[in-house]
Structure formats: C-alpha cells, structure tokens
Amino acid sequence: TGVLAAAISRAGDRAVITLDVTEQHVAQQRSEELLREVTTILESTTAGIAYLRGNALVRCNRRFETMLGLPEAAAAGQDLDALFGHHPQAQRIAADTLQALTEGAIYETEFDALVAGPQGQHRVWYSLSVRRAQAVGDQAEAVAVLSDITRLKHQQAELEQLLRDRELMFNLS
C-alpha cells in the first residue's frame, strides 16, 4: 500500500505517526527503471563511452574498456595516463585532454592502436571526442566517446591511392 505506520512512545504518552511513502517508492522504482534503460543503451552501442571527473575515469561502458584493451571493470578510477598508457600517443592524449577540459574546450583526436584478434595483431583507428559536462564542484567533468574509424581510414587510403594512380595516368598521357 505504500503506507508506513510507526508508534512512538514518550513519557507514557503514545503517539502514532503515519507516513505515506508511496511517492518515494514510485520515484525509487522509476529511478531503477531509468538506470536499467540507460545501462542497456550504453552497453548496446558500438561506441565506447566514459564519464570523467578531473583526471580520473568514473564510469564507462564495456565497449570503452574493450577498445582500450583493458580487462572488464578495470578502467574505473584510473587516470588518463593509465587508460591510454599502452598507446604511443598516451602522454599527448592525456595532456591535451586535460588542457582542453581546463579551458572548457572540446577535445578531438584520432589515434591508431594495435589490437589482438583471431588472426594476430592488427591496426585499428579510433576517434576520441571529449566534451565537458556540467561542472559540479571544483573538478571538471566530461564525457569521452571513442569511435572505431578503421573502415573510414581504409577507405580514405584507397581514395588517396586512386587519386595518385589517376594523376600518374594523366602525367603519362
């Protein structure tokens, strides 16, 4: 029913207090439902998504960890240097991200990484976009989105090769 009854005894007098917690219960159920929905969305996306506070990762979806080659549930609490530590551009990415967040700017970059696959290691390309979220307290908060752009990089390389071949053909004729 959502109604909580409590009896309080004071100096022999008896008082009954009735609290209606129906609204609180409904709000809690709605919060739990929203959390399930948001979690499902985040875990179903092909992008890696993380929430940062200051220099540390607070929470991320599994895809973000996978893209960075981290074990499941290993990213939370790590600083940016540790997250990108095994990438050659790690220090640049971490420093540039922090500088952009400090300035309130959007940080975007592309970087490549070697990842292990069924046929051995192969190179993938990622796009990283970090946008500042609404500030709460002293530390900057941000959302980081990692997208796999490997296919686009391959298509770009193919187009560049076609352009070179075309120019060569025109120069020869």
Short mmCIF file of N, CA and C in Angstrom, two decimals:
data_model
loop_
_atom_site.label_atom_id
_atom_site.label_comp_id
_atom_site.label_asym_id
_atom_site.label_seq_id
_atom_site.Cartn_x
_atom_site.Cartn_y
_atom_site.Cartn_z
N THR A 1 0.82 -1.21 0.00
CA THR A 1 0.00 0.00 0.00
C THR A 1 0.85 1.26 0.00
N GLY A 2 2.09 1.17 0.46
CA GLY A 2 2.94 2.33 0.47
C GLY A 2 2.82 3.14 1.74
N VAL A 3 2.03 2.72 2.69
CA VAL A 3 1.86 3.48 3.93
C VAL A 3 2.65 2.80 5.03
N LEU A 4 3.42 3.58 5.75
CA LEU A 4 4.25 3.07 6.83
C LEU A 4 3.70 3.65 8.13
N ALA A 5 3.39 2.81 9.06
CA ALA A 5 2.89 3.28 10.35
C ALA A 5 3.95 3.00 11.40
N ALA A 6 4.18 3.96 12.29
CA ALA A 6 5.17 3.80 13.35
C ALA A 6 4.57 4.30 14.65
N ALA A 7 4.87 3.63 15.70
CA ALA A 7 4.39 4.05 17.02
C ALA A 7 5.57 4.61 17.79
N ILE A 8 5.34 5.75 18.42
CA ILE A 8 6.38 6.39 19.22
C ILE A 8 5.84 6.57 20.62
N SER A 9 6.63 6.19 21.60
CA SER A 9 6.19 6.31 22.99
C SER A 9 7.08 7.35 23.67
N ARG A 10 6.45 8.32 24.34
CA ARG A 10 7.18 9.36 25.04
C ARG A 10 6.53 9.59 26.39
N ALA A 11 7.30 9.37 27.44
CA ALA A 11 6.83 9.64 28.81
C ALA A 11 5.44 9.10 29.05
N GLY A 12 5.23 7.90 28.60
CA GLY A 12 3.95 7.27 28.85
C GLY A 12 2.88 7.65 27.86
N ASP A 13 3.06 8.74 27.15
CA ASP A 13 2.08 9.11 26.13
C ASP A 13 2.38 8.32 24.86
N ARG A 14 1.37 8.06 24.16
CA ARG A 14 1.55 7.31 22.93
C ARG A 14 1.09 8.16 21.75
N ALA A 15 1.98 8.24 20.75
CA ALA A 15 1.65 8.99 19.54
C ALA A 15 1.85 8.07 18.36
N VAL A 16 0.98 8.14 17.40
CA VAL A 16 1.10 7.33 16.19
C VAL A 16 1.35 8.28 15.02
N ILE A 17 2.42 7.97 14.29
CA ILE A 17 2.76 8.77 13.13
C ILE A 17 2.60 7.89 11.90
N THR A 18 1.88 8.37 10.94
CA THR A 18 1.69 7.63 9.70
C THR A 18 2.36 8.40 8.57
N LEU A 19 3.25 7.74 7.90
CA LEU A 19 3.95 8.35 6.78
C LEU A 19 3.54 7.64 5.50
N ASP A 20 3.20 8.41 4.50
CA ASP A 20 2.87 7.84 3.20
C ASP A 20 4.14 7.90 2.34
N VAL A 21 4.70 6.74 2.07
CA VAL A 21 5.94 6.67 1.30
C VAL A 21 5.68 6.18 -0.13
N THR A 22 4.43 6.27 -0.55
CA THR A 22 4.07 5.82 -1.89
C THR A 22 4.86 6.58 -2.95
N GLU A 23 4.90 7.93 -2.84
CA GLU A 23 5.62 8.73 -3.83
C GLU A 23 7.10 8.38 -3.84
N GLN A 24 7.66 8.19 -2.66
CA GLN A 24 9.08 7.84 -2.56
C GLN A 24 9.33 6.49 -3.21
N HIS A 25 8.46 5.53 -2.99
CA HIS A 25 8.61 4.19 -3.56
C HIS A 25 8.49 4.25 -5.09
N VAL A 26 7.51 4.99 -5.59
CA VAL A 26 7.31 5.13 -7.03
C VAL A 26 8.53 5.81 -7.66
N ALA A 27 9.06 6.84 -7.00
CA ALA A 27 10.24 7.54 -7.51
C ALA A 27 11.45 6.61 -7.54
N GLN A 28 11.58 5.78 -6.52
CA GLN A 28 12.70 4.82 -6.48
C GLN A 28 12.56 3.80 -7.61
N GLN A 29 11.36 3.29 -7.82
CA GLN A 29 11.13 2.33 -8.91
C GLN A 29 11.44 2.97 -10.26
N ARG A 30 11.03 4.22 -10.45
CA ARG A 30 11.27 4.92 -11.71
C ARG A 30 12.77 5.13 -11.91
N SER A 31 13.49 5.49 -10.84
CA SER A 31 14.94 5.67 -10.92
C SER A 31 15.63 4.37 -11.32
N GLU A 32 15.21 3.27 -10.72
CA GLU A 32 15.79 1.97 -11.06
C GLU A 32 15.50 1.60 -12.51
N GLU A 33 14.29 1.91 -12.99
CA GLU A 33 13.92 1.63 -14.38
C GLU A 33 14.75 2.48 -15.34
N LEU A 34 14.92 3.76 -15.02
CA LEU A 34 15.74 4.64 -15.86
C LEU A 34 17.18 4.17 -15.89
N LEU A 35 17.71 3.74 -14.76
CA LEU A 35 19.09 3.24 -14.70
C LEU A 35 19.25 2.01 -15.59
N ARG A 36 18.28 1.09 -15.55
CA ARG A 36 18.32 -0.10 -16.41
C ARG A 36 18.29 0.30 -17.89
N GLU A 37 17.42 1.26 -18.23
CA GLU A 37 17.30 1.70 -19.62
C GLU A 37 18.59 2.34 -20.11
N VAL A 38 19.16 3.25 -19.32
CA VAL A 38 20.39 3.93 -19.71
C VAL A 38 21.54 2.93 -19.81
N THR A 39 21.62 2.01 -18.87
CA THR A 39 22.67 0.98 -18.90
C THR A 39 22.54 0.14 -20.16
N THR A 40 21.32 -0.25 -20.51
CA THR A 40 21.09 -1.04 -21.72
C THR A 40 21.54 -0.26 -22.96
N ILE A 41 21.20 1.01 -23.02
CA ILE A 41 21.61 1.84 -24.16
C ILE A 41 23.13 1.91 -24.24
N LEU A 42 23.78 2.22 -23.12
CA LEU A 42 25.23 2.37 -23.12
C LEU A 42 25.95 1.07 -23.46
N GLU A 43 25.45 -0.04 -22.99
CA GLU A 43 26.11 -1.32 -23.24
C GLU A 43 25.80 -1.87 -24.63
N SER A 44 24.78 -1.32 -25.30
CA SER A 44 24.41 -1.81 -26.62
C SER A 44 25.03 -1.00 -27.76
N THR A 45 25.61 0.12 -27.46
CA THR A 45 26.16 0.97 -28.50
C THR A 45 27.51 0.45 -28.99
N THR A 46 27.85 0.82 -30.21
CA THR A 46 29.15 0.41 -30.76
C THR A 46 30.26 1.37 -30.36
N ALA A 47 29.90 2.49 -29.76
CA ALA A 47 30.90 3.47 -29.31
C ALA A 47 31.30 3.17 -27.87
N GLY A 48 32.53 3.52 -27.55
CA GLY A 48 32.98 3.44 -26.17
C GLY A 48 32.68 4.77 -25.50
N ILE A 49 31.99 4.73 -24.37
CA ILE A 49 31.57 5.95 -23.70
C ILE A 49 32.03 5.92 -22.25
N ALA A 50 32.62 7.05 -21.80
CA ALA A 50 33.13 7.13 -20.43
C ALA A 50 32.78 8.47 -19.82
N TYR A 51 32.66 8.49 -18.50
CA TYR A 51 32.43 9.72 -17.74
C TYR A 51 33.68 9.99 -16.93
N LEU A 52 34.24 11.18 -17.10
CA LEU A 52 35.48 11.56 -16.42
C LEU A 52 35.22 12.65 -15.39
N ARG A 53 35.94 12.57 -14.29
CA ARG A 53 35.92 13.63 -13.28
C ARG A 53 37.37 13.98 -13.00
N GLY A 54 37.73 15.21 -13.33
CA GLY A 54 39.13 15.60 -13.18
C GLY A 54 39.97 14.77 -14.15
N ASN A 55 40.99 14.13 -13.63
CA ASN A 55 41.88 13.31 -14.45
C ASN A 55 41.52 11.82 -14.37
N ALA A 56 40.41 11.49 -13.73
CA ALA A 56 40.08 10.08 -13.50
C ALA A 56 38.78 9.67 -14.19
N LEU A 57 38.76 8.42 -14.63
CA LEU A 57 37.56 7.84 -15.22
C LEU A 57 36.65 7.38 -14.08
N VAL A 58 35.41 7.82 -14.11
CA VAL A 58 34.45 7.46 -13.06
C VAL A 58 33.69 6.19 -13.46
N ARG A 59 33.21 6.17 -14.69
CA ARG A 59 32.38 5.05 -15.16
C ARG A 59 32.47 4.98 -16.67
N CYS A 60 32.37 3.77 -17.22
CA CYS A 60 32.37 3.62 -18.67
C CYS A 60 31.61 2.35 -19.05
N ASN A 61 31.28 2.26 -20.33
CA ASN A 61 30.65 1.04 -20.80
C ASN A 61 31.74 0.03 -21.17
N ARG A 62 31.36 -1.21 -21.35
CA ARG A 62 32.31 -2.28 -21.63
C ARG A 62 33.06 -2.03 -22.95
N ARG A 63 32.37 -1.45 -23.92
CA ARG A 63 32.99 -1.19 -25.22
C ARG A 63 34.21 -0.27 -25.07
N PHE A 64 34.12 0.73 -24.20
CA PHE A 64 35.24 1.65 -23.96
C PHE A 64 36.45 0.86 -23.47
N GLU A 65 36.24 -0.03 -22.52
CA GLU A 65 37.33 -0.85 -21.98
C GLU A 65 37.92 -1.75 -23.07
N THR A 66 37.03 -2.37 -23.85
CA THR A 66 37.48 -3.27 -24.92
C THR A 66 38.33 -2.53 -25.94
N MET A 67 37.89 -1.34 -26.32
CA MET A 67 38.62 -0.57 -27.32
C MET A 67 40.01 -0.17 -26.83
N LEU A 68 40.14 0.04 -25.55
CA LEU A 68 41.45 0.41 -24.99
C LEU A 68 42.26 -0.80 -24.56
N GLY A 69 41.70 -2.00 -24.75
CA GLY A 69 42.42 -3.22 -24.40
C GLY A 69 42.51 -3.46 -22.91
N LEU A 70 41.54 -2.97 -22.16
CA LEU A 70 41.54 -3.12 -20.70
C LEU A 70 40.63 -4.27 -20.29
N PRO A 71 40.97 -4.96 -19.20
CA PRO A 71 40.08 -6.02 -18.70
C PRO A 71 38.76 -5.41 -18.20
N GLU A 72 37.74 -6.23 -18.16
CA GLU A 72 36.43 -5.77 -17.70
C GLU A 72 36.51 -5.20 -16.29
N ALA A 73 35.85 -4.07 -16.09
CA ALA A 73 35.77 -3.38 -14.80
C ALA A 73 37.12 -2.88 -14.29
N ALA A 74 38.10 -2.73 -15.19
CA ALA A 74 39.43 -2.28 -14.77
C ALA A 74 39.64 -0.79 -14.96
N ALA A 75 38.78 -0.13 -15.70
CA ALA A 75 39.03 1.27 -16.05
C ALA A 75 38.62 2.26 -14.96
N ALA A 76 37.57 1.95 -14.22
CA ALA A 76 37.07 2.90 -13.22
C ALA A 76 38.15 3.25 -12.21
N GLY A 77 38.30 4.55 -11.98
CA GLY A 77 39.27 5.03 -11.02
C GLY A 77 40.64 5.32 -11.60
N GLN A 78 40.92 4.86 -12.81
CA GLN A 78 42.23 5.08 -13.41
C GLN A 78 42.33 6.50 -13.97
N ASP A 79 43.56 7.03 -13.97
CA ASP A 79 43.75 8.35 -14.56
C ASP A 79 43.97 8.20 -16.07
N LEU A 80 43.94 9.33 -16.77
CA LEU A 80 44.04 9.30 -18.23
C LEU A 80 45.33 8.68 -18.72
N ASP A 81 46.44 8.94 -18.02
CA ASP A 81 47.72 8.35 -18.43
C ASP A 81 47.64 6.83 -18.41
N ALA A 82 47.02 6.28 -17.38
CA ALA A 82 46.91 4.82 -17.26
C ALA A 82 45.97 4.25 -18.32
N LEU A 83 44.88 4.96 -18.62
CA LEU A 83 43.91 4.48 -19.61
C LEU A 83 44.54 4.34 -20.99
N PHE A 84 45.32 5.33 -21.37
CA PHE A 84 45.92 5.33 -22.70
C PHE A 84 47.38 4.90 -22.65
N GLY A 85 47.82 4.37 -21.51
CA GLY A 85 49.22 4.07 -21.27
C GLY A 85 49.92 3.22 -22.30
N HIS A 86 49.26 2.24 -22.88
CA HIS A 86 49.92 1.36 -23.83
C HIS A 86 49.87 1.88 -25.27
N HIS A 87 49.31 3.07 -25.47
CA HIS A 87 49.29 3.69 -26.79
C HIS A 87 50.47 4.66 -26.90
N PRO A 88 51.14 4.69 -28.05
CA PRO A 88 52.31 5.57 -28.21
C PRO A 88 51.99 7.05 -27.96
N GLN A 89 50.76 7.45 -28.23
CA GLN A 89 50.38 8.85 -28.07
C GLN A 89 49.77 9.14 -26.70
N ALA A 90 49.93 8.24 -25.73
CA ALA A 90 49.26 8.34 -24.44
C ALA A 90 49.47 9.66 -23.72
N GLN A 91 50.72 10.07 -23.61
CA GLN A 91 51.00 11.30 -22.87
C GLN A 91 50.39 12.51 -23.56
N ARG A 92 50.46 12.53 -24.89
CA ARG A 92 49.87 13.65 -25.64
C ARG A 92 48.36 13.67 -25.45
N ILE A 93 47.72 12.51 -25.58
CA ILE A 93 46.26 12.44 -25.44
C ILE A 93 45.84 12.90 -24.05
N ALA A 94 46.50 12.40 -23.01
CA ALA A 94 46.14 12.76 -21.64
C ALA A 94 46.35 14.25 -21.40
N ALA A 95 47.51 14.78 -21.79
CA ALA A 95 47.81 16.20 -21.56
C ALA A 95 46.87 17.11 -22.34
N ASP A 96 46.63 16.77 -23.61
CA ASP A 96 45.74 17.60 -24.44
C ASP A 96 44.30 17.56 -23.94
N THR A 97 43.87 16.40 -23.46
CA THR A 97 42.52 16.27 -22.92
C THR A 97 42.36 17.16 -21.70
N LEU A 98 43.30 17.07 -20.77
CA LEU A 98 43.22 17.88 -19.55
C LEU A 98 43.27 19.37 -19.86
N GLN A 99 44.12 19.77 -20.80
CA GLN A 99 44.21 21.18 -21.16
C GLN A 99 42.90 21.67 -21.76
N ALA A 100 42.31 20.88 -22.64
CA ALA A 100 41.04 21.26 -23.26
C ALA A 100 39.94 21.38 -22.21
N LEU A 101 39.89 20.43 -21.27
CA LEU A 101 38.87 20.48 -20.23
C LEU A 101 39.05 21.70 -19.34
N THR A 102 40.29 22.01 -19.03
CA THR A 102 40.58 23.19 -18.21
C THR A 102 40.11 24.46 -18.90
N GLU A 103 40.30 24.51 -20.21
CA GLU A 103 39.90 25.68 -21.00
C GLU A 103 38.42 25.66 -21.37
N GLY A 104 37.72 24.58 -21.06
CA GLY A 104 36.31 24.46 -21.42
C GLY A 104 36.10 24.15 -22.88
N ALA A 105 37.14 23.68 -23.55
CA ALA A 105 37.06 23.39 -24.99
C ALA A 105 36.73 21.92 -25.23
N ILE A 106 36.33 21.62 -26.45
CA ILE A 106 36.10 20.24 -26.88
C ILE A 106 37.44 19.71 -27.37
N TYR A 107 37.76 18.49 -26.98
CA TYR A 107 39.00 17.87 -27.45
C TYR A 107 38.65 16.73 -28.39
N GLU A 108 39.25 16.74 -29.57
CA GLU A 108 39.04 15.67 -30.54
C GLU A 108 40.37 15.28 -31.15
N THR A 109 40.57 13.98 -31.30
CA THR A 109 41.79 13.48 -31.92
C THR A 109 41.51 12.11 -32.52
N GLU A 110 42.43 11.66 -33.34
CA GLU A 110 42.39 10.32 -33.90
C GLU A 110 43.71 9.66 -33.55
N PHE A 111 43.66 8.38 -33.25
CA PHE A 111 44.89 7.64 -32.97
C PHE A 111 44.73 6.19 -33.38
N ASP A 112 45.86 5.55 -33.65
CA ASP A 112 45.82 4.15 -34.03
C ASP A 112 46.35 3.30 -32.88
N ALA A 113 45.98 2.04 -32.91
CA ALA A 113 46.39 1.10 -31.87
C ALA A 113 46.49 -0.29 -32.46
N LEU A 114 47.37 -1.08 -31.89
CA LEU A 114 47.47 -2.49 -32.26
C LEU A 114 46.61 -3.29 -31.29
N VAL A 115 45.72 -4.10 -31.83
CA VAL A 115 44.86 -4.93 -31.00
C VAL A 115 45.00 -6.39 -31.42
N ALA A 116 44.85 -7.27 -30.46
CA ALA A 116 44.93 -8.70 -30.74
C ALA A 116 43.60 -9.19 -31.28
N GLY A 117 43.69 -9.98 -32.33
CA GLY A 117 42.50 -10.56 -32.93
C GLY A 117 42.71 -12.02 -33.22
N PRO A 118 41.73 -12.69 -33.83
CA PRO A 118 41.85 -14.12 -34.13
C PRO A 118 43.04 -14.44 -35.04
N GLN A 119 43.37 -13.52 -35.95
CA GLN A 119 44.49 -13.74 -36.87
C GLN A 119 45.75 -12.99 -36.42
N GLY A 120 45.88 -12.70 -35.16
CA GLY A 120 47.04 -11.97 -34.65
C GLY A 120 46.72 -10.50 -34.46
N GLN A 121 47.75 -9.71 -34.30
CA GLN A 121 47.55 -8.28 -34.08
C GLN A 121 47.23 -7.56 -35.38
N HIS A 122 46.37 -6.57 -35.26
CA HIS A 122 46.06 -5.73 -36.41
C HIS A 122 45.86 -4.29 -35.92
N ARG A 123 46.04 -3.35 -36.84
CA ARG A 123 45.94 -1.93 -36.51
C ARG A 123 44.50 -1.46 -36.65
N VAL A 124 44.04 -0.73 -35.65
CA VAL A 124 42.73 -0.09 -35.70
C VAL A 124 42.90 1.40 -35.47
N TRP A 125 41.94 2.16 -35.94
CA TRP A 125 41.94 3.61 -35.75
C TRP A 125 40.73 4.00 -34.92
N TYR A 126 40.97 4.90 -33.96
CA TYR A 126 39.89 5.40 -33.11
C TYR A 126 39.81 6.92 -33.20
N SER A 127 38.62 7.40 -33.07
CA SER A 127 38.36 8.83 -32.93
C SER A 127 37.95 9.05 -31.48
N LEU A 128 38.59 10.00 -30.81
CA LEU A 128 38.27 10.32 -29.42
C LEU A 128 37.72 11.73 -29.37
N SER A 129 36.56 11.88 -28.75
CA SER A 129 35.95 13.18 -28.56
C SER A 129 35.63 13.33 -27.08
N VAL A 130 36.13 14.42 -26.48
CA VAL A 130 35.89 14.66 -25.05
C VAL A 130 35.22 16.02 -24.92
N ARG A 131 34.04 16.02 -24.31
CA ARG A 131 33.28 17.25 -24.11
C ARG A 131 32.99 17.44 -22.63
N ARG A 132 33.18 18.66 -22.19
CA ARG A 132 32.96 18.98 -20.79
C ARG A 132 31.47 18.87 -20.47
N ALA A 133 31.18 18.30 -19.33
CA ALA A 133 29.81 18.19 -18.85
C ALA A 133 29.55 19.36 -17.90
N GLN A 134 28.36 19.41 -17.37
CA GLN A 134 28.03 20.46 -16.42
C GLN A 134 28.93 20.32 -15.20
N ALA A 135 29.58 21.40 -14.83
CA ALA A 135 30.53 21.38 -13.71
C ALA A 135 29.79 21.18 -12.39
N VAL A 136 30.33 20.26 -11.59
CA VAL A 136 29.83 20.01 -10.25
C VAL A 136 31.04 20.02 -9.34
N GLY A 137 31.14 21.03 -8.49
CA GLY A 137 32.29 21.11 -7.61
C GLY A 137 33.49 21.71 -8.32
N ASP A 138 34.66 21.43 -7.78
CA ASP A 138 35.90 22.02 -8.29
C ASP A 138 36.45 21.31 -9.53
N GLN A 139 36.20 20.02 -9.65
CA GLN A 139 36.80 19.25 -10.74
C GLN A 139 35.94 19.28 -11.99
N ALA A 140 36.62 19.37 -13.13
CA ALA A 140 35.92 19.33 -14.41
C ALA A 140 35.37 17.93 -14.63
N GLU A 141 34.17 17.86 -15.17
CA GLU A 141 33.57 16.58 -15.52
C GLU A 141 33.34 16.57 -17.02
N ALA A 142 33.50 15.40 -17.61
CA ALA A 142 33.40 15.32 -19.07
C ALA A 142 32.92 13.94 -19.51
N VAL A 143 32.45 13.91 -20.75
CA VAL A 143 32.05 12.66 -21.39
C VAL A 143 33.03 12.42 -22.53
N ALA A 144 33.61 11.23 -22.56
CA ALA A 144 34.54 10.83 -23.63
C ALA A 144 33.85 9.78 -24.49
N VAL A 145 33.96 9.95 -25.81
CA VAL A 145 33.37 8.99 -26.74
C VAL A 145 34.46 8.50 -27.69
N LEU A 146 34.65 7.19 -27.70
CA LEU A 146 35.60 6.54 -28.61
C LEU A 146 34.82 5.87 -29.73
N SER A 147 35.20 6.15 -30.97
CA SER A 147 34.55 5.52 -32.12
C SER A 147 35.60 4.83 -32.97
N ASP A 148 35.26 3.65 -33.46
CA ASP A 148 36.16 2.91 -34.35
C ASP A 148 36.00 3.48 -35.75
N ILE A 149 37.09 4.07 -36.27
CA ILE A 149 37.05 4.68 -37.61
C ILE A 149 37.99 3.95 -38.57
N THR A 150 38.30 2.70 -38.25
CA THR A 150 39.23 1.91 -39.07
C THR A 150 38.74 1.81 -40.51
N ARG A 151 37.48 1.49 -40.71
CA ARG A 151 36.94 1.35 -42.06
C ARG A 151 37.07 2.66 -42.84
N LEU A 152 36.78 3.78 -42.18
CA LEU A 152 36.92 5.08 -42.83
C LEU A 152 38.36 5.37 -43.22
N LYS A 153 39.30 5.01 -42.36
CA LYS A 153 40.73 5.23 -42.67
C LYS A 153 41.16 4.37 -43.86
N HIS A 154 40.67 3.14 -43.92
CA HIS A 154 40.98 2.27 -45.07
C HIS A 154 40.40 2.85 -46.36
N GLN A 155 39.16 3.34 -46.30
CA GLN A 155 38.54 3.95 -47.48
C GLN A 155 39.29 5.20 -47.90
N GLN A 156 39.72 5.99 -46.92
CA GLN A 156 40.49 7.20 -47.22
C GLN A 156 41.81 6.83 -47.91
N ALA A 157 42.49 5.80 -47.42
CA ALA A 157 43.75 5.37 -48.04
C ALA A 157 43.51 4.88 -49.46
N GLU A 158 42.41 4.15 -49.69
CA GLU A 158 42.09 3.67 -51.03
C GLU A 158 41.82 4.83 -51.99
N LEU A 159 41.09 5.84 -51.51
CA LEU A 159 40.81 7.01 -52.35
C LEU A 159 42.09 7.77 -52.68
N GLU A 160 42.96 7.90 -51.70
CA GLU A 160 44.23 8.59 -51.94
C GLU A 160 45.06 7.83 -52.97
N GLN A 161 45.05 6.51 -52.90
CA GLN A 161 45.78 5.71 -53.88
C GLN A 161 45.18 5.86 -55.27
N LEU A 162 43.86 5.88 -55.36
CA LEU A 162 43.19 6.08 -56.64
C LEU A 162 43.53 7.45 -57.23
N LEU A 163 43.59 8.47 -56.39
CA LEU A 163 43.96 9.80 -56.87
C LEU A 163 45.40 9.82 -57.39
N ARG A 164 46.31 9.17 -56.67
CA ARG A 164 47.70 9.09 -57.13
C ARG A 164 47.79 8.35 -58.47
N ASP A 165 47.06 7.24 -58.58
CA ASP A 165 47.05 6.47 -59.83
C ASP A 165 46.48 7.32 -60.98
N ARG A 166 45.45 8.07 -60.69
CA ARG A 166 44.82 8.91 -61.71
C ARG A 166 45.79 10.00 -62.16
N GLU A 167 46.45 10.64 -61.21
CA GLU A 167 47.43 11.68 -61.55
C GLU A 167 48.58 11.10 -62.37
N LEU A 168 49.00 9.91 -62.00
CA LEU A 168 50.09 9.25 -62.74
C LEU A 168 49.66 8.96 -64.17
N MET A 169 48.43 8.51 -64.35
CA MET A 169 47.93 8.21 -65.69
C MET A 169 47.86 9.48 -66.54
N PHE A 170 47.40 10.58 -65.95
CA PHE A 170 47.31 11.84 -66.70
C PHE A 170 48.69 12.38 -67.03
N ASN A 171 49.66 12.18 -66.13
CA ASN A 171 51.03 12.65 -66.39
C ASN A 171 51.71 11.83 -67.48
N LEU A 172 51.35 10.58 -67.60
CA LEU A 172 51.95 9.71 -68.61
C LEU A 172 51.35 9.93 -69.99
N SER A 173 50.13 10.46 -70.04
CA SER A 173 49.49 10.64 -71.35
C SER A 173 49.76 11.98 -71.97
#
